[in-house]
């Protein structure tokens, strides 16, 4: 059962409350490549991305940031460190939210300036506490970068924002250790109503990063924790978005693209099956259709093994079969059945 959190808005995208769990990623290019950044955002949107984060490291790059934000079809979050004035400039340049670690901005007065600007621009703030950026006093108290220390640090920052009448907050509590990440989110979720952005920081390349993130985020999502997700991978952002959707789909939380059921192959598979998989699977993946589709290696067990699939195709040595919900309704030559399978998918 999903935990209901306080609803906030990042641009026109609702987060928390009874909004769906939002998918987000972060651009990977230097900001001066304005056109390439816009194209990268658009590619992520084609895969279902809903919010994009851009790192804004310096004042010199505000112009580029503005150019990208102006043409972004989805809300932009500016990732800011150290310079409170840069956060204010990002808001002026069109950021719908900023992501900060409040411990990085020197005096509390600087944070107050960020809060004031965020109110003026009706922007949200994501408080990001990482195991590497726990408040020094709290770190001394706990003596290690534990989940408790991360949570206490986050709650202390929240109190500061609330004291200044600012509530448009979401929170992330990341560590590259998945046990610490899970514990921190669980603990925070018991103590606070603010929406949570969940992720494992620096999760790694594919497949290691996918596995690590899926274990941590999957555990949290199954417990109803998490309002937005990002899978941090050493890979292009569109890959992160695809994995987000696969994860949400596999948990039956949210699905945008077909769930593909394909058999692991065995001695019964036809000699051509692997070649057919390469042809058919990209065609299925393209469809924005939240259904289960099966591609199976033989007609003996294939349809039965994939009986929960709305639509399926199975191959035998001589002919192919089209089936729905485990029942074969057409058989014929491979080419003919593949054509009909793709047409049925298109019609759906
Ligand atoms: S569907 Fe057929 S080929 Fe594929 S694993 Fe099952 S028995 Fe083997």
PDB file of N, CA, C and O in Angstrom, residues 78-114:
ATOM      1  N   UNK A  78      17.057  22.429 -11.505  1.00  0.00           N
ATOM      2  CA  UNK A  78      18.477  22.831 -11.549  1.00  0.00           C
ATOM      3  C   UNK A  78      19.203  22.238 -10.350  1.00  0.00           C
ATOM      4  O   UNK A  78      18.725  22.353  -9.217  1.00  0.00           O
ATOM      5  N   UNK A  79      20.318  21.603 -10.632  1.00  0.00           N
ATOM      6  CA  UNK A  79      21.118  21.005  -9.570  1.00  0.00           C
ATOM      7  C   UNK A  79      22.224  21.998  -9.202  1.00  0.00           C
ATOM      8  O   UNK A  79      23.094  22.292 -10.019  1.00  0.00           O
ATOM      9  N   UNK A  80      22.143  22.538  -7.993  1.00  0.00           N
ATOM     10  CA  UNK A  80      23.030  23.647  -7.614  1.00  0.00           C
ATOM     11  C   UNK A  80      23.837  23.287  -6.369  1.00  0.00           C
ATOM     12  O   UNK A  80      23.280  22.784  -5.391  1.00  0.00           O
ATOM     13  N   UNK A  81      25.098  23.622  -6.416  1.00  0.00           N
ATOM     14  CA  UNK A  81      25.941  23.470  -5.222  1.00  0.00           C
ATOM     15  C   UNK A  81      26.628  24.800  -4.909  1.00  0.00           C
ATOM     16  O   UNK A  81      27.018  25.529  -5.824  1.00  0.00           O
ATOM     17  N   UNK A  82      26.784  25.074  -3.673  1.00  0.00           N
ATOM     18  CA  UNK A  82      27.635  26.149  -3.127  1.00  0.00           C
ATOM     19  C   UNK A  82      27.154  27.593  -3.297  1.00  0.00           C
ATOM     20  O   UNK A  82      27.283  28.384  -2.383  1.00  0.00           O
ATOM     21  N   UNK A  83      26.634  27.989  -4.477  1.00  0.00           N
ATOM     22  CA  UNK A  83      26.361  29.411  -4.718  1.00  0.00           C
ATOM     23  C   UNK A  83      24.860  29.685  -4.623  1.00  0.00           C
ATOM     24  O   UNK A  83      24.118  29.312  -5.526  1.00  0.00           O
ATOM     25  N   UNK A  84      24.446  30.369  -3.565  1.00  0.00           N
ATOM     26  CA  UNK A  84      23.006  30.611  -3.440  1.00  0.00           C
ATOM     27  C   UNK A  84      22.492  31.508  -4.553  1.00  0.00           C
ATOM     28  O   UNK A  84      21.366  31.382  -5.017  1.00  0.00           O
ATOM     29  N   UNK A  85      23.368  32.435  -5.013  1.00  0.00           N
ATOM     30  CA  UNK A  85      22.920  33.340  -6.092  1.00  0.00           C
ATOM     31  C   UNK A  85      22.677  32.568  -7.396  1.00  0.00           C
ATOM     32  O   UNK A  85      21.819  32.928  -8.186  1.00  0.00           O
ATOM     33  N   UNK A  86      23.419  31.510  -7.572  1.00  0.00           N
ATOM     34  CA  UNK A  86      23.239  30.679  -8.772  1.00  0.00           C
ATOM     35  C   UNK A  86      21.856  30.003  -8.733  1.00  0.00           C
ATOM     36  O   UNK A  86      21.184  29.870  -9.759  1.00  0.00           O
ATOM     37  N   UNK A  87      21.448  29.607  -7.523  1.00  0.00           N
ATOM     38  CA  UNK A  87      20.107  29.009  -7.374  1.00  0.00           C
ATOM     39  C   UNK A  87      19.049  30.038  -7.767  1.00  0.00           C
ATOM     40  O   UNK A  87      18.086  29.712  -8.489  1.00  0.00           O
ATOM     41  N   UNK A  88      19.249  31.262  -7.336  1.00  0.00           N
ATOM     42  CA  UNK A  88      18.266  32.317  -7.654  1.00  0.00           C
ATOM     43  C   UNK A  88      18.261  32.587  -9.165  1.00  0.00           C
ATOM     44  O   UNK A  88      17.198  32.708  -9.791  1.00  0.00           O
ATOM     45  N   UNK A  89      19.455  32.622  -9.762  1.00  0.00           N
ATOM     46  CA  UNK A  89      19.545  32.834 -11.219  1.00  0.00           C
ATOM     47  C   UNK A  89      18.854  31.701 -11.984  1.00  0.00           C
ATOM     48  O   UNK A  89      18.205  31.925 -12.996  1.00  0.00           O
ATOM     49  N   UNK A  90      19.005  30.478 -11.492  1.00  0.00           N
ATOM     50  CA  UNK A  90      18.372  29.325 -12.161  1.00  0.00           C
ATOM     51  C   UNK A  90      16.849  29.476 -12.138  1.00  0.00           C
ATOM     52  O   UNK A  90      16.165  29.179 -13.126  1.00  0.00           O
ATOM     53  N   UNK A  91      16.330  29.946 -11.022  1.00  0.00           N
ATOM     54  CA  UNK A  91      14.877  30.136 -10.929  1.00  0.00           C
ATOM     55  C   UNK A  91      14.422  31.219 -11.901  1.00  0.00           C
ATOM     56  O   UNK A  91      13.416  31.064 -12.593  1.00  0.00           O
ATOM     57  N   UNK A  92      15.216  32.295 -11.959  1.00  0.00           N
ATOM     58  CA  UNK A  92      14.884  33.374 -12.917  1.00  0.00           C
ATOM     59  C   UNK A  92      14.924  32.847 -14.347  1.00  0.00           C
ATOM     60  O   UNK A  92      14.179  33.299 -15.201  1.00  0.00           O
ATOM     61  N   UNK A  93      15.823  31.890 -14.595  1.00  0.00           N
ATOM     62  CA  UNK A  93      16.010  31.361 -15.956  1.00  0.00           C
ATOM     63  C   UNK A  93      15.002  30.275 -16.310  1.00  0.00           C
ATOM     64  O   UNK A  93      15.096  29.659 -17.365  1.00  0.00           O
ATOM     65  N   UNK A  94      14.061  29.994 -15.415  1.00  0.00           N
ATOM     66  CA  UNK A  94      12.973  29.081 -15.783  1.00  0.00           C
ATOM     67  C   UNK A  94      12.960  27.727 -15.092  1.00  0.00           C
ATOM     68  O   UNK A  94      12.132  26.882 -15.431  1.00  0.00           O
ATOM     69  N   UNK A  95      13.873  27.504 -14.135  1.00  0.00           N
ATOM     70  CA  UNK A  95      13.834  26.214 -13.422  1.00  0.00           C
ATOM     71  C   UNK A  95      12.534  26.109 -12.629  1.00  0.00           C
ATOM     72  O   UNK A  95      12.118  27.077 -11.985  1.00  0.00           O
ATOM     73  N   UNK A  96      11.911  24.931 -12.675  1.00  0.00           N
ATOM     74  CA  UNK A  96      10.671  24.715 -11.910  1.00  0.00           C
ATOM     75  C   UNK A  96      10.984  24.294 -10.486  1.00  0.00           C
ATOM     76  O   UNK A  96      10.109  24.329  -9.620  1.00  0.00           O
ATOM     77  N   UNK A  97      12.203  23.839 -10.273  1.00  0.00           N
ATOM     78  CA  UNK A  97      12.622  23.420  -8.929  1.00  0.00           C
ATOM     79  C   UNK A  97      14.140  23.468  -8.882  1.00  0.00           C
ATOM     80  O   UNK A  97      14.803  23.486  -9.930  1.00  0.00           O
ATOM     81  N   UNK A  98      14.661  23.484  -7.676  1.00  0.00           N
ATOM     82  CA  UNK A  98      16.114  23.347  -7.558  1.00  0.00           C
ATOM     83  C   UNK A  98      16.402  22.192  -6.605  1.00  0.00           C
ATOM     84  O   UNK A  98      15.634  21.912  -5.691  1.00  0.00           O
ATOM     85  N   UNK A  99      17.521  21.547  -6.889  1.00  0.00           N
ATOM     86  CA  UNK A  99      17.960  20.465  -6.009  1.00  0.00           C
ATOM     87  C   UNK A  99      19.216  20.955  -5.316  1.00  0.00           C
ATOM     88  O   UNK A  99      20.185  21.352  -5.969  1.00  0.00           O
ATOM     89  N   UNK A 100      19.139  21.001  -3.976  1.00  0.00           N
ATOM     90  CA  UNK A 100      20.289  21.481  -3.213  1.00  0.00           C
ATOM     91  C   UNK A 100      20.582  20.542  -2.056  1.00  0.00           C
ATOM     92  O   UNK A 100      19.708  19.809  -1.591  1.00  0.00           O
ATOM     93  N   UNK A 101      21.813  20.598  -1.600  1.00  0.00           N
ATOM     94  CA  UNK A 101      22.130  20.034  -0.296  1.00  0.00           C
ATOM     95  C   UNK A 101      22.328  21.245   0.610  1.00  0.00           C
ATOM     96  O   UNK A 101      23.304  21.979   0.468  1.00  0.00           O
ATOM     97  N   UNK A 102      21.384  21.510   1.509  1.00  0.00           N
ATOM     98  CA  UNK A 102      21.416  22.774   2.252  1.00  0.00           C
ATOM     99  C   UNK A 102      22.717  23.008   3.020  1.00  0.00           C
ATOM    100  O   UNK A 102      23.049  24.145   3.330  1.00  0.00           O
ATOM    101  N   UNK A 103      23.448  21.931   3.307  1.00  0.00           N
ATOM    102  CA  UNK A 103      24.703  22.081   4.043  1.00  0.00           C
ATOM    103  C   UNK A 103      25.816  22.735   3.224  1.00  0.00           C
ATOM    104  O   UNK A 103      26.861  23.095   3.760  1.00  0.00           O
ATOM    105  N   UNK A 104      25.572  22.905   1.923  1.00  0.00           N
ATOM    106  CA  UNK A 104      26.627  23.404   1.031  1.00  0.00           C
ATOM    107  C   UNK A 104      26.644  24.908   0.831  1.00  0.00           C
ATOM    108  O   UNK A 104      27.436  25.411   0.039  1.00  0.00           O
ATOM    109  N   UNK A 105      25.721  25.615   1.478  1.00  0.00           N
ATOM    110  CA  UNK A 105      25.538  27.012   1.087  1.00  0.00           C
ATOM    111  C   UNK A 105      26.043  28.033   2.114  1.00  0.00           C
ATOM    112  O   UNK A 105      25.639  29.188   2.101  1.00  0.00           O
ATOM    113  N   UNK A 106      26.930  27.594   2.983  1.00  0.00           N
ATOM    114  CA  UNK A 106      27.504  28.529   3.945  1.00  0.00           C
ATOM    115  C   UNK A 106      26.474  28.937   4.973  1.00  0.00           C
ATOM    116  O   UNK A 106      25.844  28.084   5.607  1.00  0.00           O
ATOM    117  N   UNK A 107      26.212  30.232   5.091  1.00  0.00           N
ATOM    118  CA  UNK A 107      25.354  30.721   6.178  1.00  0.00           C
ATOM    119  C   UNK A 107      23.876  30.415   5.929  1.00  0.00           C
ATOM    120  O   UNK A 107      23.441  30.206   4.790  1.00  0.00           O
ATOM    121  N   UNK A 108      23.130  30.403   7.018  1.00  0.00           N
ATOM    122  CA  UNK A 108      21.672  30.193   6.944  1.00  0.00           C
ATOM    123  C   UNK A 108      21.007  31.319   6.159  1.00  0.00           C
ATOM    124  O   UNK A 108      19.976  31.153   5.546  1.00  0.00           O
ATOM    125  N   UNK A 109      21.625  32.485   6.202  1.00  0.00           N
ATOM    126  CA  UNK A 109      21.091  33.643   5.471  1.00  0.00           C
ATOM    127  C   UNK A 109      21.012  33.357   3.972  1.00  0.00           C
ATOM    128  O   UNK A 109      20.055  33.743   3.295  1.00  0.00           O
ATOM    129  N   UNK A 110      22.037  32.652   3.468  1.00  0.00           N
ATOM    130  CA  UNK A 110      22.045  32.301   2.042  1.00  0.00           C
ATOM    131  C   UNK A 110      20.874  31.378   1.703  1.00  0.00           C
ATOM    132  O   UNK A 110      20.215  31.531   0.673  1.00  0.00           O
ATOM    133  N   UNK A 111      20.616  30.460   2.627  1.00  0.00           N
ATOM    134  CA  UNK A 111      19.471  29.558   2.415  1.00  0.00           C
ATOM    135  C   UNK A 111      18.159  30.339   2.421  1.00  0.00           C
ATOM    136  O   UNK A 111      17.241  30.045   1.639  1.00  0.00           O
ATOM    137  N   UNK A 112      18.091  31.339   3.297  1.00  0.00           N
ATOM    138  CA  UNK A 112      16.873  32.167   3.353  1.00  0.00           C
ATOM    139  C   UNK A 112      16.628  32.873   2.020  1.00  0.00           C
ATOM    140  O   UNK A 112      15.489  33.019   1.585  1.00  0.00           O
ATOM    141  N   UNK A 113      17.711  33.294   1.383  1.00  0.00           N
ATOM    142  CA  UNK A 113      17.571  33.955   0.071  1.00  0.00           C
ATOM    143  C   UNK A 113      17.013  32.968  -0.964  1.00  0.00           C
ATOM    144  O   UNK A 113      16.184  33.313  -1.787  1.00  0.00           O
ATOM    145  N   UNK A 114      17.484  31.723  -0.895  1.00  0.00           N
ATOM    146  CA  UNK A 114      16.979  30.696  -1.831  1.00  0.00           C
ATOM    147  C   UNK A 114      15.489  30.458  -1.571  1.00  0.00           C
ATOM    148  O   UNK A 114      14.678  30.356  -2.506  1.00  0.00           O
TER     149      UNK A 114
END
